[in-house]
């Protein structure tokens, strides 16, 4: 594939314009794209269903892992990491006003 310039994103810590020197592109089999809304919805789900309040990049990682799992044809073990705690994002990811200001939807109050 070809590297492209990142567009606008709200999930902090991903999509940066710089690539770490340790990045080995030969190890990448596929890239799963996701929106900010996908990442944040997964944060809300993780919090509601598992009691884990995680940040946006954790939601993004879980979204990608779940997408990968749904596409596999054979059993497999998938490992991901949750690099951030949601407590750091109470004024953003978990704030309905901030989400609305950025054109995103918060969790359904009935479900959350």
mmCIF file with all atom_site columns, C-alpha atoms in Angstrom:
data_model
loop_
_atom_site.group_PDB
_atom_site.id
_atom_site.type_symbol
_atom_site.label_atom_id
_atom_site.label_alt_id
_atom_site.label_comp_id
_atom_site.label_asym_id
_atom_site.label_entity_id
_atom_site.label_seq_id
_atom_site.pdbx_PDB_ins_code
_atom_site.Cartn_x
_atom_site.Cartn_y
_atom_site.Cartn_z
_atom_site.occupancy
_atom_site.B_iso_or_equiv
_atom_site.pdbx_formal_charge
_atom_site.auth_seq_id
_atom_site.auth_comp_id
_atom_site.auth_asym_id
_atom_site.auth_atom_id
_atom_site.pdbx_PDB_model_num
ATOM 1   C CA . UNK A 1 1   ? 0.000   0.000   0.000  1.00 0.00 ? 1   UNK A CA 1
ATOM 2   C CA . UNK A 1 2   ? 0.841   3.624   0.013  1.00 0.00 ? 2   UNK A CA 1
ATOM 3   C CA . UNK A 1 3   ? 1.206   6.008   2.945  1.00 0.00 ? 3   UNK A CA 1
ATOM 4   C CA . UNK A 1 4   ? -1.148  8.945   2.795  1.00 0.00 ? 4   UNK A CA 1
ATOM 5   C CA . UNK A 1 5   ? -1.410  12.128  4.800  1.00 0.00 ? 5   UNK A CA 1
ATOM 6   C CA . UNK A 1 6   ? -3.665  11.641  7.826  1.00 0.00 ? 6   UNK A CA 1
ATOM 7   C CA . UNK A 1 7   ? -6.984  13.457  7.804  1.00 0.00 ? 7   UNK A CA 1
ATOM 8   C CA . UNK A 1 8   ? -8.745  15.069  10.761 1.00 0.00 ? 8   UNK A CA 1
ATOM 9   C CA . UNK A 1 9   ? -9.127  12.766  13.742 1.00 0.00 ? 9   UNK A CA 1
ATOM 10  C CA . UNK A 1 10  ? -10.208 13.120  17.357 1.00 0.00 ? 10  UNK A CA 1
ATOM 11  C CA . UNK A 1 11  ? -8.822  9.895   18.815 1.00 0.00 ? 11  UNK A CA 1
ATOM 12  C CA . UNK A 1 12  ? -5.655  11.082  20.498 1.00 0.00 ? 12  UNK A CA 1
ATOM 13  C CA . UNK A 1 13  ? -2.361  9.285   19.936 1.00 0.00 ? 13  UNK A CA 1
ATOM 14  C CA . UNK A 1 14  ? -3.142  7.800   16.525 1.00 0.00 ? 14  UNK A CA 1
ATOM 15  C CA . UNK A 1 15  ? -2.916  9.139   12.988 1.00 0.00 ? 15  UNK A CA 1
ATOM 16  C CA . UNK A 1 16  ? 0.046   11.358  13.756 1.00 0.00 ? 16  UNK A CA 1
ATOM 17  C CA . UNK A 1 17  ? 2.071   12.737  10.885 1.00 0.00 ? 17  UNK A CA 1
ATOM 18  C CA . UNK A 1 18  ? 5.310   11.190  12.163 1.00 0.00 ? 18  UNK A CA 1
ATOM 19  C CA . UNK A 1 19  ? 6.175   7.507   12.006 1.00 0.00 ? 19  UNK A CA 1
ATOM 20  C CA . UNK A 1 20  ? 8.386   6.024   14.747 1.00 0.00 ? 20  UNK A CA 1
ATOM 21  C CA . UNK A 1 21  ? 11.707  4.662   13.495 1.00 0.00 ? 21  UNK A CA 1
ATOM 22  C CA . UNK A 1 22  ? 10.900  1.272   15.040 1.00 0.00 ? 22  UNK A CA 1
ATOM 23  C CA . UNK A 1 23  ? 7.920   0.827   12.694 1.00 0.00 ? 23  UNK A CA 1
ATOM 24  C CA . UNK A 1 24  ? 8.467   -2.257  10.507 1.00 0.00 ? 24  UNK A CA 1
ATOM 25  C CA . UNK A 1 25  ? 5.952   -2.137  7.667  1.00 0.00 ? 25  UNK A CA 1
ATOM 26  C CA . UNK A 1 26  ? 6.937   -5.635  6.505  1.00 0.00 ? 26  UNK A CA 1
ATOM 27  C CA . UNK A 1 27  ? 5.104   -6.975  9.573  1.00 0.00 ? 27  UNK A CA 1
ATOM 28  C CA . UNK A 1 28  ? 1.747   -5.492  8.534  1.00 0.00 ? 28  UNK A CA 1
ATOM 29  C CA . UNK A 1 29  ? -0.695  -7.850  6.828  1.00 0.00 ? 29  UNK A CA 1
ATOM 30  C CA . UNK A 1 30  ? -3.682  -5.530  6.672  1.00 0.00 ? 30  UNK A CA 1
ATOM 31  C CA . UNK A 1 31  ? -4.993  -2.184  7.872  1.00 0.00 ? 31  UNK A CA 1
ATOM 32  C CA . UNK A 1 32  ? -8.422  -1.813  9.430  1.00 0.00 ? 32  UNK A CA 1
ATOM 33  C CA . UNK A 1 33  ? -9.884  1.655   9.124  1.00 0.00 ? 33  UNK A CA 1
ATOM 34  C CA . UNK A 1 34  ? -12.248 3.076   11.702 1.00 0.00 ? 34  UNK A CA 1
ATOM 35  C CA . UNK A 1 35  ? -13.896 6.391   12.416 1.00 0.00 ? 35  UNK A CA 1
ATOM 36  C CA . UNK A 1 36  ? -13.729 8.409   15.613 1.00 0.00 ? 36  UNK A CA 1
ATOM 37  C CA . UNK A 1 37  ? -17.370 7.431   16.190 1.00 0.00 ? 37  UNK A CA 1
ATOM 38  C CA . UNK A 1 38  ? -16.454 3.733   15.853 1.00 0.00 ? 38  UNK A CA 1
ATOM 39  C CA . UNK A 1 39  ? -13.679 4.140   18.419 1.00 0.00 ? 39  UNK A CA 1
ATOM 40  C CA . UNK A 1 40  ? -15.789 6.083   20.905 1.00 0.00 ? 40  UNK A CA 1
ATOM 41  C CA . UNK A 1 41  ? -18.804 3.777   20.530 1.00 0.00 ? 41  UNK A CA 1
ATOM 42  C CA . UNK A 1 42  ? -16.483 0.899   21.363 1.00 0.00 ? 42  UNK A CA 1
ATOM 43  C CA . UNK A 1 43  ? -15.281 2.812   24.455 1.00 0.00 ? 43  UNK A CA 1
ATOM 44  C CA . UNK A 1 44  ? -18.891 3.182   25.592 1.00 0.00 ? 44  UNK A CA 1
ATOM 45  C CA . UNK A 1 45  ? -19.553 -0.508  24.954 1.00 0.00 ? 45  UNK A CA 1
ATOM 46  C CA . UNK A 1 46  ? -16.391 -1.544  26.823 1.00 0.00 ? 46  UNK A CA 1
ATOM 47  C CA . UNK A 1 47  ? -17.417 0.589   29.780 1.00 0.00 ? 47  UNK A CA 1
ATOM 48  C CA . UNK A 1 48  ? -21.024 -0.627  29.788 1.00 0.00 ? 48  UNK A CA 1
ATOM 49  C CA . UNK A 1 49  ? -20.389 -4.331  29.178 1.00 0.00 ? 49  UNK A CA 1
ATOM 50  C CA . UNK A 1 50  ? -17.036 -4.930  30.890 1.00 0.00 ? 50  UNK A CA 1
ATOM 51  C CA . UNK A 1 51  ? -16.760 -2.081  33.392 1.00 0.00 ? 51  UNK A CA 1
ATOM 52  C CA . UNK A 1 52  ? -13.538 -0.882  31.772 1.00 0.00 ? 52  UNK A CA 1
ATOM 53  C CA . UNK A 1 53  ? -13.336 2.874   31.250 1.00 0.00 ? 53  UNK A CA 1
ATOM 54  C CA . UNK A 1 54  ? -10.737 3.255   28.516 1.00 0.00 ? 54  UNK A CA 1
ATOM 55  C CA . UNK A 1 55  ? -9.574  6.055   26.237 1.00 0.00 ? 55  UNK A CA 1
ATOM 56  C CA . UNK A 1 56  ? -10.208 6.522   22.543 1.00 0.00 ? 56  UNK A CA 1
ATOM 57  C CA . UNK A 1 57  ? -7.143  4.661   21.268 1.00 0.00 ? 57  UNK A CA 1
ATOM 58  C CA . UNK A 1 58  ? -8.156  1.670   23.401 1.00 0.00 ? 58  UNK A CA 1
ATOM 59  C CA . UNK A 1 59  ? -11.617 1.805   21.844 1.00 0.00 ? 59  UNK A CA 1
ATOM 60  C CA . UNK A 1 60  ? -9.997  1.986   18.422 1.00 0.00 ? 60  UNK A CA 1
ATOM 61  C CA . UNK A 1 61  ? -7.801  -1.059  19.161 1.00 0.00 ? 61  UNK A CA 1
ATOM 62  C CA . UNK A 1 62  ? -10.774 -3.076  20.414 1.00 0.00 ? 62  UNK A CA 1
ATOM 63  C CA . UNK A 1 63  ? -12.899 -2.036  17.423 1.00 0.00 ? 63  UNK A CA 1
ATOM 64  C CA . UNK A 1 64  ? -10.181 -3.319  15.068 1.00 0.00 ? 64  UNK A CA 1
ATOM 65  C CA . UNK A 1 65  ? -9.751  -6.563  17.046 1.00 0.00 ? 65  UNK A CA 1
ATOM 66  C CA . UNK A 1 66  ? -13.505 -7.216  16.961 1.00 0.00 ? 66  UNK A CA 1
ATOM 67  C CA . UNK A 1 67  ? -13.653 -6.442  13.241 1.00 0.00 ? 67  UNK A CA 1
ATOM 68  C CA . UNK A 1 68  ? -10.757 -8.809  12.592 1.00 0.00 ? 68  UNK A CA 1
ATOM 69  C CA . UNK A 1 69  ? -12.411 -11.537 14.683 1.00 0.00 ? 69  UNK A CA 1
ATOM 70  C CA . UNK A 1 70  ? -15.647 -11.187 12.732 1.00 0.00 ? 70  UNK A CA 1
ATOM 71  C CA . UNK A 1 71  ? -13.800 -11.636 9.425  1.00 0.00 ? 71  UNK A CA 1
ATOM 72  C CA . UNK A 1 72  ? -11.694 -14.682 10.337 1.00 0.00 ? 72  UNK A CA 1
ATOM 73  C CA . UNK A 1 73  ? -12.712 -18.008 8.856  1.00 0.00 ? 73  UNK A CA 1
ATOM 74  C CA . UNK A 1 74  ? -10.767 -20.128 11.362 1.00 0.00 ? 74  UNK A CA 1
ATOM 75  C CA . UNK A 1 75  ? -10.342 -19.976 15.130 1.00 0.00 ? 75  UNK A CA 1
ATOM 76  C CA . UNK A 1 76  ? -7.532  -17.679 16.201 1.00 0.00 ? 76  UNK A CA 1
ATOM 77  C CA . UNK A 1 77  ? -6.145  -15.815 19.178 1.00 0.00 ? 77  UNK A CA 1
ATOM 78  C CA . UNK A 1 78  ? -6.207  -12.038 18.812 1.00 0.00 ? 78  UNK A CA 1
ATOM 79  C CA . UNK A 1 79  ? -4.248  -9.831  21.186 1.00 0.00 ? 79  UNK A CA 1
ATOM 80  C CA . UNK A 1 80  ? -4.624  -6.076  21.562 1.00 0.00 ? 80  UNK A CA 1
ATOM 81  C CA . UNK A 1 81  ? -3.677  -3.494  24.173 1.00 0.00 ? 81  UNK A CA 1
ATOM 82  C CA . UNK A 1 82  ? -5.573  -0.732  25.919 1.00 0.00 ? 82  UNK A CA 1
ATOM 83  C CA . UNK A 1 83  ? -2.888  1.965   26.182 1.00 0.00 ? 83  UNK A CA 1
ATOM 84  C CA . UNK A 1 84  ? -4.926  4.585   28.018 1.00 0.00 ? 84  UNK A CA 1
ATOM 85  C CA . UNK A 1 85  ? -7.437  5.047   30.802 1.00 0.00 ? 85  UNK A CA 1
ATOM 86  C CA . UNK A 1 86  ? -10.745 6.764   30.156 1.00 0.00 ? 86  UNK A CA 1
ATOM 87  C CA . UNK A 1 87  ? -10.387 8.951   33.245 1.00 0.00 ? 87  UNK A CA 1
ATOM 88  C CA . UNK A 1 88  ? -8.012  11.130  31.206 1.00 0.00 ? 88  UNK A CA 1
ATOM 89  C CA . UNK A 1 89  ? -10.826 11.732  28.702 1.00 0.00 ? 89  UNK A CA 1
ATOM 90  C CA . UNK A 1 90  ? -13.793 12.544  30.942 1.00 0.00 ? 90  UNK A CA 1
ATOM 91  C CA . UNK A 1 91  ? -13.912 16.044  29.421 1.00 0.00 ? 91  UNK A CA 1
ATOM 92  C CA . UNK A 1 92  ? -13.790 14.647  25.867 1.00 0.00 ? 92  UNK A CA 1
ATOM 93  C CA . UNK A 1 93  ? -14.721 11.055  24.976 1.00 0.00 ? 93  UNK A CA 1
ATOM 94  C CA . UNK A 1 94  ? -17.104 10.759  27.932 1.00 0.00 ? 94  UNK A CA 1
ATOM 95  C CA . UNK A 1 95  ? -18.524 14.287  27.652 1.00 0.00 ? 95  UNK A CA 1
ATOM 96  C CA . UNK A 1 96  ? -21.693 14.586  25.560 1.00 0.00 ? 96  UNK A CA 1
ATOM 97  C CA . UNK A 1 97  ? -21.199 18.339  25.000 1.00 0.00 ? 97  UNK A CA 1
ATOM 98  C CA . UNK A 1 98  ? -17.700 17.799  23.564 1.00 0.00 ? 98  UNK A CA 1
ATOM 99  C CA . UNK A 1 99  ? -18.916 14.936  21.395 1.00 0.00 ? 99  UNK A CA 1
ATOM 100 C CA . UNK A 1 100 ? -21.785 17.047  20.043 1.00 0.00 ? 100 UNK A CA 1
ATOM 101 C CA . UNK A 1 101 ? -19.462 20.011  19.364 1.00 0.00 ? 101 UNK A CA 1
ATOM 102 C CA . UNK A 1 102 ? -17.375 17.642  17.242 1.00 0.00 ? 102 UNK A CA 1
ATOM 103 C CA . UNK A 1 103 ? -20.309 16.171  15.342 1.00 0.00 ? 103 UNK A CA 1
ATOM 104 C CA . UNK A 1 104 ? -20.332 12.871  17.210 1.00 0.00 ? 104 UNK A CA 1
ATOM 105 C CA . UNK A 1 105 ? -22.976 11.037  19.192 1.00 0.00 ? 105 UNK A CA 1
ATOM 106 C CA . UNK A 1 106 ? -22.591 10.002  22.794 1.00 0.00 ? 106 UNK A CA 1
ATOM 107 C CA . UNK A 1 107 ? -23.827 6.769   24.285 1.00 0.00 ? 107 UNK A CA 1
ATOM 108 C CA . UNK A 1 108 ? -27.539 6.083   24.447 1.00 0.00 ? 108 UNK A CA 1
ATOM 109 C CA . UNK A 1 109 ? -28.471 7.088   28.010 1.00 0.00 ? 109 UNK A CA 1
ATOM 110 C CA . UNK A 1 110 ? -30.787 4.078   28.286 1.00 0.00 ? 110 UNK A CA 1
ATOM 111 C CA . UNK A 1 111 ? -27.940 1.692   27.501 1.00 0.00 ? 111 UNK A CA 1
ATOM 112 C CA . UNK A 1 112 ? -25.210 3.485   29.422 1.00 0.00 ? 112 UNK A CA 1
#
